[in-house]
Coordinates of C-alpha atoms in Angstrom, one line a residue:
X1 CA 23.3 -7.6 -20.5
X2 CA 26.1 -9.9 -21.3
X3 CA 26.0 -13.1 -23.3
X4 CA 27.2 -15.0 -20.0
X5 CA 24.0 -13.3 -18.0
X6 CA 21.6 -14.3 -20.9
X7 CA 23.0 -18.3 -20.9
X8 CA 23.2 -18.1 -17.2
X9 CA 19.8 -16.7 -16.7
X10 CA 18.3 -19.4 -19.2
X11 CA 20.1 -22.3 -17.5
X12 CA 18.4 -21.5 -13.9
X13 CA 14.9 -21.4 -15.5
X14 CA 16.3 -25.5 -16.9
X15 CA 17.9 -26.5 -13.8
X16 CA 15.1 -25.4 -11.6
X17 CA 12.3 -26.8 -13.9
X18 CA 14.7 -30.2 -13.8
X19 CA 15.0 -30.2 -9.7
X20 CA 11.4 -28.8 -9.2
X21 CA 9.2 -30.3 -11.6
X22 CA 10.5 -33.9 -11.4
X23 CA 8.9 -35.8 -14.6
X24 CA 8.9 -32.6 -16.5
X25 CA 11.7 -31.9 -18.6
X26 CA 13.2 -28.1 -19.4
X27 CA 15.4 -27.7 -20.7
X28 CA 17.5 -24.8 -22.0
X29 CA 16.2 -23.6 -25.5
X30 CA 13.5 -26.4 -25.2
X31 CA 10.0 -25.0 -25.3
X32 CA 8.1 -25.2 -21.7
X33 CA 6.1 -28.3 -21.3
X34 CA 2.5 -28.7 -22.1
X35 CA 1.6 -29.7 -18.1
X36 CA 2.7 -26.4 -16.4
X37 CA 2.9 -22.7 -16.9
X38 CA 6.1 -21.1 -17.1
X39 CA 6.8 -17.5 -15.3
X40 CA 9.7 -14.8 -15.0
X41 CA 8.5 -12.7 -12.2
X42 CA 10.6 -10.8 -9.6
X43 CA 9.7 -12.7 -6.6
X44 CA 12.1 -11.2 -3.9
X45 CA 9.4 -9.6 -1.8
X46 CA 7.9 -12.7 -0.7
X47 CA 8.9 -13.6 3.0
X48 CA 6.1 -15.9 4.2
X49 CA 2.8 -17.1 3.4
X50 CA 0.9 -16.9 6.2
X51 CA -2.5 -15.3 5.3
X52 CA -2.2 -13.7 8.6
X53 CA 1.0 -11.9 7.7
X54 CA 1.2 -11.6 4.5
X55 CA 1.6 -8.3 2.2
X56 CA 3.2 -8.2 -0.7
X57 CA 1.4 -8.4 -4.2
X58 CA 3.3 -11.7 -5.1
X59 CA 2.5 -13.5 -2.3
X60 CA -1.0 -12.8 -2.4
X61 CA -1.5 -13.7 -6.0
X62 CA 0.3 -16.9 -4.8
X63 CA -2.1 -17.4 -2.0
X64 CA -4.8 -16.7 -3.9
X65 CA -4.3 -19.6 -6.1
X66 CA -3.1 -21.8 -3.1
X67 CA -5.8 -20.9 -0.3
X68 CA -9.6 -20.5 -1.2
X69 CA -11.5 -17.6 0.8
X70 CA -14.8 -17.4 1.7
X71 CA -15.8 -16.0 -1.3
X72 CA -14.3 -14.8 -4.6
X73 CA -14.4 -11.8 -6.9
X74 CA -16.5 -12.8 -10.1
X75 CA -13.6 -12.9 -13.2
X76 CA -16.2 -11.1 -15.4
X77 CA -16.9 -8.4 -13.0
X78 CA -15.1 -7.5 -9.9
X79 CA -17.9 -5.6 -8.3
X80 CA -19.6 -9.1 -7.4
X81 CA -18.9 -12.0 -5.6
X82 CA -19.2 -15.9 -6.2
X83 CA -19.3 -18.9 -4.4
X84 CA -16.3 -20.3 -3.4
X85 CA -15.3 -22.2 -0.2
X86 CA -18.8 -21.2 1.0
X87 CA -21.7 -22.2 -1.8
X88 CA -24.2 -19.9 -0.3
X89 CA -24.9 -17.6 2.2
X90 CA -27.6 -15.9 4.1
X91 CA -28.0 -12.1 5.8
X92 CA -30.1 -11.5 9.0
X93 CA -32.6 -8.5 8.2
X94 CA -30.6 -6.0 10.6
X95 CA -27.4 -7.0 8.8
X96 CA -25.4 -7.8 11.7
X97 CA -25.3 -11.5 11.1
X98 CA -24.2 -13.7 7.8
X99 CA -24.2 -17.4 7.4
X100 CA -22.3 -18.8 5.4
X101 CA -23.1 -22.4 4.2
X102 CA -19.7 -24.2 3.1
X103 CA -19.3 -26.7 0.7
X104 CA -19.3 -30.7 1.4
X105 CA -16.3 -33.1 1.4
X106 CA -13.6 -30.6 1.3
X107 CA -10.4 -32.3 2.2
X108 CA -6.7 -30.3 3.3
X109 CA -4.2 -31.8 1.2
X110 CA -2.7 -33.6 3.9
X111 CA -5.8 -35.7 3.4
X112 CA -8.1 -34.6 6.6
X113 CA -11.5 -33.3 6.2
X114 CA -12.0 -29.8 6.3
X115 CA -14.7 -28.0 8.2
X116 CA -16.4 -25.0 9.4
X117 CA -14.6 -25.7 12.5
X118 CA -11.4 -25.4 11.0
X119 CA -12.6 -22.3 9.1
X120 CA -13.6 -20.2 11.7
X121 CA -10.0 -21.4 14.1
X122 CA -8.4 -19.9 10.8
X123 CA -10.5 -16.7 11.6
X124 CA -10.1 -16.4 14.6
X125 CA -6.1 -17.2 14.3
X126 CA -6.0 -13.9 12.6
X127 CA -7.0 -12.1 15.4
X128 CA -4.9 -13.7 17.7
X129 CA -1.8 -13.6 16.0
X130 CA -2.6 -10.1 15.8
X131 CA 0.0 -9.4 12.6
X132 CA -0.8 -6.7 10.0
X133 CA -3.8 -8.9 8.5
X134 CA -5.3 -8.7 11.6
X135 CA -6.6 -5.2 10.6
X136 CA -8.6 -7.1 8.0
X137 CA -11.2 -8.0 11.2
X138 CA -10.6 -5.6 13.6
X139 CA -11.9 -2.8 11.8
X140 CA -15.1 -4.4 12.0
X141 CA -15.5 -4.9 15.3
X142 CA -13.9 -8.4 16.2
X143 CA -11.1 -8.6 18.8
X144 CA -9.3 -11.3 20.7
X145 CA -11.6 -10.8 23.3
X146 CA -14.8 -11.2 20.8
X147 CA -13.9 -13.5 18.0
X148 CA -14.2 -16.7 18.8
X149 CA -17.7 -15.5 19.7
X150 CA -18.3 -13.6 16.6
X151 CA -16.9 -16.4 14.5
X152 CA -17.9 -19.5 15.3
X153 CA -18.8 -23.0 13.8
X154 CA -22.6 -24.2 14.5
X155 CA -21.8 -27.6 12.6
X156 CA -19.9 -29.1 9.8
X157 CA -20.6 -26.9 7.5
X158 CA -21.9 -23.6 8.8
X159 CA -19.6 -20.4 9.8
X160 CA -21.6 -17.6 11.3
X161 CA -19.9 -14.7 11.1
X162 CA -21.6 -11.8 13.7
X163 CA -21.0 -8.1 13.1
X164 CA -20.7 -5.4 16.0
X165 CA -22.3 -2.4 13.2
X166 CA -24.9 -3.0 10.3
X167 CA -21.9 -2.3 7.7
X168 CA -22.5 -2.5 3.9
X169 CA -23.0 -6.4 3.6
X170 CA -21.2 -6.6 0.4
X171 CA -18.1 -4.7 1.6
X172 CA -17.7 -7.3 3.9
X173 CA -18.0 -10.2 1.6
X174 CA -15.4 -8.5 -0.6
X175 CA -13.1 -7.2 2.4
X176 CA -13.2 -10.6 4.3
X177 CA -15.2 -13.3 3.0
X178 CA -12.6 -12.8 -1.0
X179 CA -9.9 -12.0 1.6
X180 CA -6.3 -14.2 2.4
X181 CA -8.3 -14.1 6.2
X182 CA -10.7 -16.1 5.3
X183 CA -8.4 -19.0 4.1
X184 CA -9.5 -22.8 5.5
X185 CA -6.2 -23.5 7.1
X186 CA -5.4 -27.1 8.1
X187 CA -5.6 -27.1 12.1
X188 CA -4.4 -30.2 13.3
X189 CA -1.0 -29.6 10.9
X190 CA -0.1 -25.8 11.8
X191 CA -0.8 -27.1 15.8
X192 CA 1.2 -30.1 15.2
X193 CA 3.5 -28.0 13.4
X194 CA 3.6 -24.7 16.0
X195 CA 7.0 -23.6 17.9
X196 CA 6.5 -21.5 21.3
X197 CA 2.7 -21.0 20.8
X198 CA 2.7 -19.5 17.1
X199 CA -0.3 -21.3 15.6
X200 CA 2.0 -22.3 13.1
X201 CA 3.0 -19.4 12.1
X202 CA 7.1 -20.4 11.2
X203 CA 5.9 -23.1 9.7
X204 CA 3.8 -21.0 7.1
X205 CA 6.7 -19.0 6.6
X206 CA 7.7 -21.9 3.8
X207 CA 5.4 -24.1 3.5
X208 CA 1.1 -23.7 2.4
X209 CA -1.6 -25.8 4.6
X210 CA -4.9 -24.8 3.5
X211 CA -8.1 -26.0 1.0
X212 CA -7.1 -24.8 -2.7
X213 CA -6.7 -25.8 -5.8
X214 CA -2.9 -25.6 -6.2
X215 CA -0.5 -26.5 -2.9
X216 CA 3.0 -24.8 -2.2
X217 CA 5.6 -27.6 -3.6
X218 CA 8.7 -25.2 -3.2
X219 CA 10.3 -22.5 -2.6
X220 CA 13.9 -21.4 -2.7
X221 CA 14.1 -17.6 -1.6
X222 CA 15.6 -15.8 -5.1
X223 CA 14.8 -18.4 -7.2
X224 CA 12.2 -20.3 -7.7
X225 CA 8.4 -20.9 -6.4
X226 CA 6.8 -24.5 -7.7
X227 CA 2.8 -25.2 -7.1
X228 CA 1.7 -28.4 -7.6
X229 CA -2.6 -29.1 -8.1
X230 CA -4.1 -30.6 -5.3
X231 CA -5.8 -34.2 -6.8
X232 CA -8.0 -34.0 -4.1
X233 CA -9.6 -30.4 -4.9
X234 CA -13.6 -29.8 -4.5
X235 CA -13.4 -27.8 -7.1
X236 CA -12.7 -27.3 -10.6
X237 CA -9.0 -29.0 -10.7
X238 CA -6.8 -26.5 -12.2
X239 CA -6.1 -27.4 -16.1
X240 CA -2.4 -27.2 -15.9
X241 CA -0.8 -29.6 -13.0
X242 CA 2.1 -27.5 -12.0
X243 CA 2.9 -23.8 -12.1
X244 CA 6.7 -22.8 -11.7
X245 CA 8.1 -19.0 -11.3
X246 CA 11.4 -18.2 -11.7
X247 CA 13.1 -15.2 -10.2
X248 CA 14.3 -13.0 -12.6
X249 CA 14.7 -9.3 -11.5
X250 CA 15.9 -8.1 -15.0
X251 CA 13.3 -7.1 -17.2
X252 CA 15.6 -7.3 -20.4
X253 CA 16.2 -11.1 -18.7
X254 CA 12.5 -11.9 -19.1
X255 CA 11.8 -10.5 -22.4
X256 CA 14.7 -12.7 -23.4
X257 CA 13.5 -16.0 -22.1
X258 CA 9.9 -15.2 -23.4
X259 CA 10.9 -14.7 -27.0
X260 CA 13.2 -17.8 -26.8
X261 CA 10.2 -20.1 -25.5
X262 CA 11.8 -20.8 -22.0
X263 CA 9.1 -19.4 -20.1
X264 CA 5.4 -18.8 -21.3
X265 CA 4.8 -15.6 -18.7
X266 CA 6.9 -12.5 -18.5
X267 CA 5.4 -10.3 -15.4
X268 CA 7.8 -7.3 -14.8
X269 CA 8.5 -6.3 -18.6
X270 CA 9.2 -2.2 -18.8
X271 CA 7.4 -0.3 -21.7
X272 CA 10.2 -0.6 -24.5
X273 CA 10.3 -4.6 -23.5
X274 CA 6.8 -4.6 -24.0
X275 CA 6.9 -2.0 -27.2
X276 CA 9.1 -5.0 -28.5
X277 CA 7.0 -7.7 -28.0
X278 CA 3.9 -6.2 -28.9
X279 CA 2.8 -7.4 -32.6
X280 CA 5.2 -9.9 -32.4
X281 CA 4.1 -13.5 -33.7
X282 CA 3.8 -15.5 -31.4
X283 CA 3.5 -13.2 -28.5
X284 CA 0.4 -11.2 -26.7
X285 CA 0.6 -8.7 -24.7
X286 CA -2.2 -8.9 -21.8
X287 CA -3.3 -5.7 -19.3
X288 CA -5.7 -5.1 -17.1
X289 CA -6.4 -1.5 -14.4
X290 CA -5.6 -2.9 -11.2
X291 CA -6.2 -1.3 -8.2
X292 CA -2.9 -0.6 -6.8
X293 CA -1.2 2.9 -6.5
X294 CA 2.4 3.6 -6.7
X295 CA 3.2 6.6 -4.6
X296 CA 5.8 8.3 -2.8
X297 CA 5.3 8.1 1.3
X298 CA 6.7 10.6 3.7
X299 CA 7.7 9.9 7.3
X300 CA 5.5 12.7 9.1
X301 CA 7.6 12.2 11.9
X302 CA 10.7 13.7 10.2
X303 CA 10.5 17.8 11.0
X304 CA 10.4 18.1 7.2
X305 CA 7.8 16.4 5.9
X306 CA 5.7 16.8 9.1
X307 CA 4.8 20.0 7.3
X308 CA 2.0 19.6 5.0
X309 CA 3.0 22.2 3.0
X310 CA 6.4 20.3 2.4
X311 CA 4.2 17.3 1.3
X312 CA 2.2 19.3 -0.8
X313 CA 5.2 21.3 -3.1
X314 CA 6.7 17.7 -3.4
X315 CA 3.2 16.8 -5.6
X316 CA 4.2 19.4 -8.2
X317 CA 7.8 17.7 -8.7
X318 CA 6.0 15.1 -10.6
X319 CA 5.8 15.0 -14.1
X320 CA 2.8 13.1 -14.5
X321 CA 1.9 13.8 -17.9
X322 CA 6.0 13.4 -18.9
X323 CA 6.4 9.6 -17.3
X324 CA 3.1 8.8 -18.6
X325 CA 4.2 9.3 -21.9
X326 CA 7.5 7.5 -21.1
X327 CA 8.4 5.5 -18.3
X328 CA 4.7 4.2 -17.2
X329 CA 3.8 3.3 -20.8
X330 CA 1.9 0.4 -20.5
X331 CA 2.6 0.2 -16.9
X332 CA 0.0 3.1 -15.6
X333 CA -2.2 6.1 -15.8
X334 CA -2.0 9.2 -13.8
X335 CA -3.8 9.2 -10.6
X336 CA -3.4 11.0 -7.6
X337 CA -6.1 9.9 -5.1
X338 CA -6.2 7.4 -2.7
X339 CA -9.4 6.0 -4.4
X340 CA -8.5 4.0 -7.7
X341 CA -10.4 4.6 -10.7
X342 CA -13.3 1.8 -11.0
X343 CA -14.0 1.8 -7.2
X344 CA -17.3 2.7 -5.5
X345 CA -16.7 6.3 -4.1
X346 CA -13.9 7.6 -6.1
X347 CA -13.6 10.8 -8.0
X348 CA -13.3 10.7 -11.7
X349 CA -10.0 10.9 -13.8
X350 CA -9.9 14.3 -14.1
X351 CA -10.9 15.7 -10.5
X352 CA -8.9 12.6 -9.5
X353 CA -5.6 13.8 -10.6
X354 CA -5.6 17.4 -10.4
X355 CA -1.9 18.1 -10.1
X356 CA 0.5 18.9 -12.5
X357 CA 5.0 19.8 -13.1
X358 CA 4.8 23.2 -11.4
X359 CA 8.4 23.8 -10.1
X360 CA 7.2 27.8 -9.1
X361 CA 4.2 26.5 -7.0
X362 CA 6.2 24.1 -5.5
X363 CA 9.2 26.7 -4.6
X364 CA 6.2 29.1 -3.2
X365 CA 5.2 26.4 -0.8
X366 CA 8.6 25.7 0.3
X367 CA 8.7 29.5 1.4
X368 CA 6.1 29.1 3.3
X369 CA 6.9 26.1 5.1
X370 CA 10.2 27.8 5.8
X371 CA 12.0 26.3 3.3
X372 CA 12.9 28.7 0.7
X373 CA 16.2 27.4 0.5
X374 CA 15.3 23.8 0.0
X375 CA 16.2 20.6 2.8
X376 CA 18.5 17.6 2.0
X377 CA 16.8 14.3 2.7
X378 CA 16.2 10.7 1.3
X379 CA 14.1 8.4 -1.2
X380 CA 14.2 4.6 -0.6
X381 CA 12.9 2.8 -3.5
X382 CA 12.7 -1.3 -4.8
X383 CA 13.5 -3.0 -7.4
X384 CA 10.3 -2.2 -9.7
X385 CA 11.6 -1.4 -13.1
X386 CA 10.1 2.1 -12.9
X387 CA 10.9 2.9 -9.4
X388 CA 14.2 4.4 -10.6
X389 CA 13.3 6.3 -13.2
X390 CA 10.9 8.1 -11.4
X391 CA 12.9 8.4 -8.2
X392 CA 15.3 9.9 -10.9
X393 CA 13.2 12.3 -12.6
X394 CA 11.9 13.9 -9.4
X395 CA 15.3 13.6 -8.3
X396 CA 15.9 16.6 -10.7
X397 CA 13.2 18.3 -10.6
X398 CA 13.7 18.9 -6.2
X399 CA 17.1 20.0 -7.3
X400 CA 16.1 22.9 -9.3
X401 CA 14.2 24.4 -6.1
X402 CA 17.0 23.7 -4.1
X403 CA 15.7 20.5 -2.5
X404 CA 18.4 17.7 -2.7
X405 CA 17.2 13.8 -2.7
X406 CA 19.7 11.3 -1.7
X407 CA 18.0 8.2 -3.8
X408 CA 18.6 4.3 -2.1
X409 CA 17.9 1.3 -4.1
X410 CA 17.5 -1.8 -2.4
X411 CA 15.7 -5.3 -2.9
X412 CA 12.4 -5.1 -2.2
X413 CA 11.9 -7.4 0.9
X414 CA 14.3 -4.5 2.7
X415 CA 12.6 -1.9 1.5
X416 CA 9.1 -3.0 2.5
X417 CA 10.5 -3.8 6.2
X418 CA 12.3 0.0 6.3
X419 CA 8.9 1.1 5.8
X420 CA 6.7 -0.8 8.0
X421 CA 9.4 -0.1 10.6
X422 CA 9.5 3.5 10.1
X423 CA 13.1 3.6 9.3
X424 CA 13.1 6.0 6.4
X425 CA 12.3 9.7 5.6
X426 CA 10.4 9.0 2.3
X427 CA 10.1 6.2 -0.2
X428 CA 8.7 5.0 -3.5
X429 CA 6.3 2.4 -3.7
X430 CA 2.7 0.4 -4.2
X431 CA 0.0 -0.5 -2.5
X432 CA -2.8 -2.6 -3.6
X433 CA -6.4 -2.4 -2.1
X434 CA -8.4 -5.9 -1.7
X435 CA -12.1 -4.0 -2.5
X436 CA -13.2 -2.2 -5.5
X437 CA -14.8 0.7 -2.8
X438 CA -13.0 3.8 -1.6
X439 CA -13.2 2.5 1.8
X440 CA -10.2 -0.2 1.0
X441 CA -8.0 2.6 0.5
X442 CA -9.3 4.8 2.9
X443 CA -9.2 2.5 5.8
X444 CA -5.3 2.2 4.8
X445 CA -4.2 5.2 3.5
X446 CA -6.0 7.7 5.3
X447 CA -7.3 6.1 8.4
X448 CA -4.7 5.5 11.2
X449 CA -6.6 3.9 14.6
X450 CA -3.5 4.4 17.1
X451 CA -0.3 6.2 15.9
X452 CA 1.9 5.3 18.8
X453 CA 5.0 3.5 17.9
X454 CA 4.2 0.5 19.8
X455 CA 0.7 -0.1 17.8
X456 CA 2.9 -1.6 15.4
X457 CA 0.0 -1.2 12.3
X458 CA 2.5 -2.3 9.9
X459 CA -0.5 -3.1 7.4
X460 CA -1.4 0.3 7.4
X461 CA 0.4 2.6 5.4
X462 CA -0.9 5.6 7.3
X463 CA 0.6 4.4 10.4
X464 CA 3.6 3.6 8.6
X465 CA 4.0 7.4 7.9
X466 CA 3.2 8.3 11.3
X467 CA -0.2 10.2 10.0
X468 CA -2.7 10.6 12.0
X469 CA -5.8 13.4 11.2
X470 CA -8.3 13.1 13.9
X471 CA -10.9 14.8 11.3
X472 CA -9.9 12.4 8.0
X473 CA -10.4 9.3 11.0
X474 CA -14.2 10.6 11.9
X475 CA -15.0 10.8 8.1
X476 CA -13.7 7.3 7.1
X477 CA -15.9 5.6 9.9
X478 CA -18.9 8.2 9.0
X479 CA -18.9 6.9 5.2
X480 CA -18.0 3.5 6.0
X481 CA -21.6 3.6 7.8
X482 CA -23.4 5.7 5.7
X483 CA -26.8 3.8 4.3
X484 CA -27.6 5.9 1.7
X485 CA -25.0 5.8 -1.7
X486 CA -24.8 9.1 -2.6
X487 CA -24.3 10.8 0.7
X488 CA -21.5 8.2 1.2
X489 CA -20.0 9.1 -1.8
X490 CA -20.2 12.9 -1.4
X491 CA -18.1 11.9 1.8
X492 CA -15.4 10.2 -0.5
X493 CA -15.4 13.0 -3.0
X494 CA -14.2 15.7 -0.1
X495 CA -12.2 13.4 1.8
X496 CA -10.0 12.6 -1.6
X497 CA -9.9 16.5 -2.6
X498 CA -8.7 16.7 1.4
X499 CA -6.2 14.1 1.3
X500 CA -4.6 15.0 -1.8
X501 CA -3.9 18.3 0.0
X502 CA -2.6 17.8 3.2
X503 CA -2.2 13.4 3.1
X504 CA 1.1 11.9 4.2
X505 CA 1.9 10.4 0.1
X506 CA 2.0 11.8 -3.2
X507 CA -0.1 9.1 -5.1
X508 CA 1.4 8.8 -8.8
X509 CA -0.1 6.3 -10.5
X510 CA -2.6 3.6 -10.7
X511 CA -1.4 0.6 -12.3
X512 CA -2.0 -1.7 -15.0
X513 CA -1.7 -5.6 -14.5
X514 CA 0.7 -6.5 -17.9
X515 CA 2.3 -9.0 -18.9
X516 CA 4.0 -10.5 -22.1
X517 CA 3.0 -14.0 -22.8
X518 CA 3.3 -17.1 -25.4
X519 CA 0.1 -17.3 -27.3
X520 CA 0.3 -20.9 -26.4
X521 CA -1.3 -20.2 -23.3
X522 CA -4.8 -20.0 -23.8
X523 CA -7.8 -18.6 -21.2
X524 CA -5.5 -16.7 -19.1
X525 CA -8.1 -14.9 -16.8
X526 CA -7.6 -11.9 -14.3
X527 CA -9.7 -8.8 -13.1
X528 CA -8.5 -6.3 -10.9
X529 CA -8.2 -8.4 -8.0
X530 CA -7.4 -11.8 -8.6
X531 CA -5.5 -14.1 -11.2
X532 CA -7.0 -17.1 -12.0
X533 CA -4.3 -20.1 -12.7
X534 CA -6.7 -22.4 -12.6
X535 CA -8.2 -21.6 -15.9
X536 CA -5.6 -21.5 -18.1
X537 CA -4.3 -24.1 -20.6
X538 CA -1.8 -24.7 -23.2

């Protein structure tokens, strides 16, 4: 990195924090200012934010903190859920029905009252969009044909939400009711506001209309995100007024503005940034196990990797143990089911990562699979700091059993639409469940409801792979309905051991949530699942 990047770097985070945050002043060497938290994050996935549509981990921590759900995860433990938009709630005995009882006076920041009403036309816009999200409600029975039934208003401020199956009631608080779906969006705007019939979807593609405690102020795509609080919050107003991230896609970059007080938040640091910083004065270094899985996907429709066996030698090309100990230091831990560690269901850290560097096992399998002499085929990967080394390492590992990998790098937004439009042979990257049960990853991962081209599941990563195991689809739904715990976490233990085998991704790792930050910033709060802007303070 070159003096001229460095100065150049610094003086976007001052001229964006001069256009963007009007009274506030940043300038370059100047410390951030005591109203609004400063981030470096690479930011170039982030392509709308519709909660219909939406994907990418970025955008949803952004929506999170823009767009209150139904409910939300408790900080102190991510198992439970709070209050939120709703302030209580109520379960029918059979446990096909929950009310919810919202809270009073809620106001969009346009300045019209928000309602039930509005709530469950956010629902049901979901469903009739019919985008990726759409999953979210479909796997639980509601349909464009059902929804506006099954999700209706009775007044003011009562959503009932009906369920076609007696499914575990807090699965569906944490699957919908702390999920981007459940968002209040501002009706009479996004109507106002809609082109050809889209609910307002193009006009969520840049802009936020929904009940939260921060609103979307700007965005320039590749540089810059600006939130601004909303005065008129229900809730507790956030303690900082304005939050502004800066896209910087060069970890070196970001360690540099966070030791030189430019921003207070570094978010993609790699481990010998963050060996630096850590013990630093002045610095903290802040990590939590969050349950998303970096792993390699393979296009089961490619003649290759439509053998399982194929998909299984490429697990023992992984040096787990080796990038643990390098590369994912700080960032990870080795995991190699599709249940992260910490959720309901999943198998331990041992029996959950079972696999280890075995170049001889993998060349055995290739034999079998009628490969003994190795393929020639290709790894799209993003912009993730450790995407490339461990695109790399396996790189040469595949060669030494005669298995060449062509490796692609490319910015993330392209990456992620390759994938969800089946234009790749394999690729590297993560995924991040929204429940802490094995049934968020297994209804993703493993579970693929119609593989045909057309279905267009783009939120499902199974479908993405063109996997579809009639036998892994009966066992998801069996444990998904399963009343009693320990059968229905028997179910998960076999179906991961199953998976692992003959799945259509090598899961890596599970990763941690880290980031480098000022020690100025004070209450920074985050589980698993969701970061909390609103408490922090300076």
């Amino acid at each position: 990195m070159t003096r001229k990047q460095i100065i150049k770097g610094r003086g976007l985070i001052a001229a964006a924090a001069g256009v963007f945050l009007s009274s506030i002043s940043l300038p370059a060497l100047a410390a951030t200012p005591d109203s609004a938290l400063v981030m470096a994050w690479n930011i170039d996935a982030i392509s709308t934010f519709d909660p219909a549509q939406i994907g990418e981990v970025v955008t949803s921590e952004l929506m999170q903190n823009t767009c209150d759900s139904l409910v939300d995860f408790d900080p102190a433990d991510e198992s439970k859920v709070v209050p939120l938009l709703a302030k209580s709630w109520d379960v029918s005995p059979d446990r096909m029905q929950i009310t919810f009882h919202l809270n009073e006076n809620m106001k969009f920041p346009s300045g019209e009252p928000a309602t039930a009403k509005e709530l469950a036309w956010s629902m049901q816009r979901v469903v009739q969009l019919g985008y990726g999200n759409a999953s979210t409600l479909t796997e639980y029975g509601f349909s464009k044909d059902n929804v506006k039934e099954r999700i209706a208003a009775t007044d003011d401020n009562t959503l009932v939400m009906k369920l076609d199956k007696p499914y575990p009631t807090n699965l569906i608080l944490q699957a919908i009711g702390a999920n981007r779906v459940s968002s209040l969006l501002d009706m009479k705007t996004l109507m106002e506001k809609q082109v050809n019939g889209d609910l307002g979807n193009k006009y969520l593609a840049t802009n936020t209309a929904c009940v939260g405690p921060y609103r979307l102020m700007q965005w320039n795509a590749g540089e810059s995100v600006v939130l601004q609080a909303n005065d008129g919050y229900y809730g507790t107003k956030p303690k900082l007024s304005r939050v502004l991230i800066r896209h910087v896609a060069e970890p070196g970059t970001q360690r540099l503005l966070l030791t030189q007080g430019d921003v207070d938040i570094a978010r993609d640091l790699s481990p010998d940034d963050l060996a630096d910083l850590d013990g630093k004065p002045g610095l903290k270094i802040e990590r939590v196990l969050k349950p998303q899985l970096f792993f390699w996907i393979f296009n089961v429709a490619d003649p290759v990797f439509q053998n399982e066996k194929v998909r299984l030698a490429m697990r023992y090309l992984i040096d787990y143990d080796g990038l643990a100990k390098s590369v994912m230091t700080y960032l990870g831990v080795p995991r190699a089911s599709f249940a992260q560690l910490g959720a309901v269901g999943a198998l331990d850290a041992k029996e959950g990562q079972p696999f280890t560097l075995d170049l001889e096992k993998a060349k055995a399998l290739l034999s079998e699979a009628g490969y003994a002499n190795g393929f020639e085929s290709d790894v799209l990967f993003g912009t993730l700091p450790h995407s490339a080394p461990i695109a790399q390492s396996i790189q040469q590992n595949a060669a030494k059993v005669g298995v060449k990998l062509n490796l692609e790098r490319m910015a993330n937004a392209q990456l992620f639409s390759r994938i969800r439009g089946r234009e790749f042979k394999s690729g590297m990257l993560a995924w991040q469940t929204g429940v802490p049960d094995a049934h968020g990853n297994a209804s993703r991962l493993v579970y693929n409801p119609d593989n045909r081209a057309e279905a267009k599941l783009t939120q499902i990563p199974a479908w993405r792979a063109a996997f579809q195991n009639d036998d892994f689809n009966k066992r998801v739904q069996e444990a998904l309905l399963e009343g009693d715990p320990e059968k229905r976490n028997q179910i998960y233990y076999a179906l991961q051991k199953d998976v692992m085998e003959k799945g259509p991704m090598a899961i890596m790792f599970q990763m941690y949530n880290i980031l480098g930050m000022s020690d100025k910033v004070k209450d920074w709060t985050w589980n698993g699942f969701r970061v909390y802007y609103t408490s922090a303070s300076k």
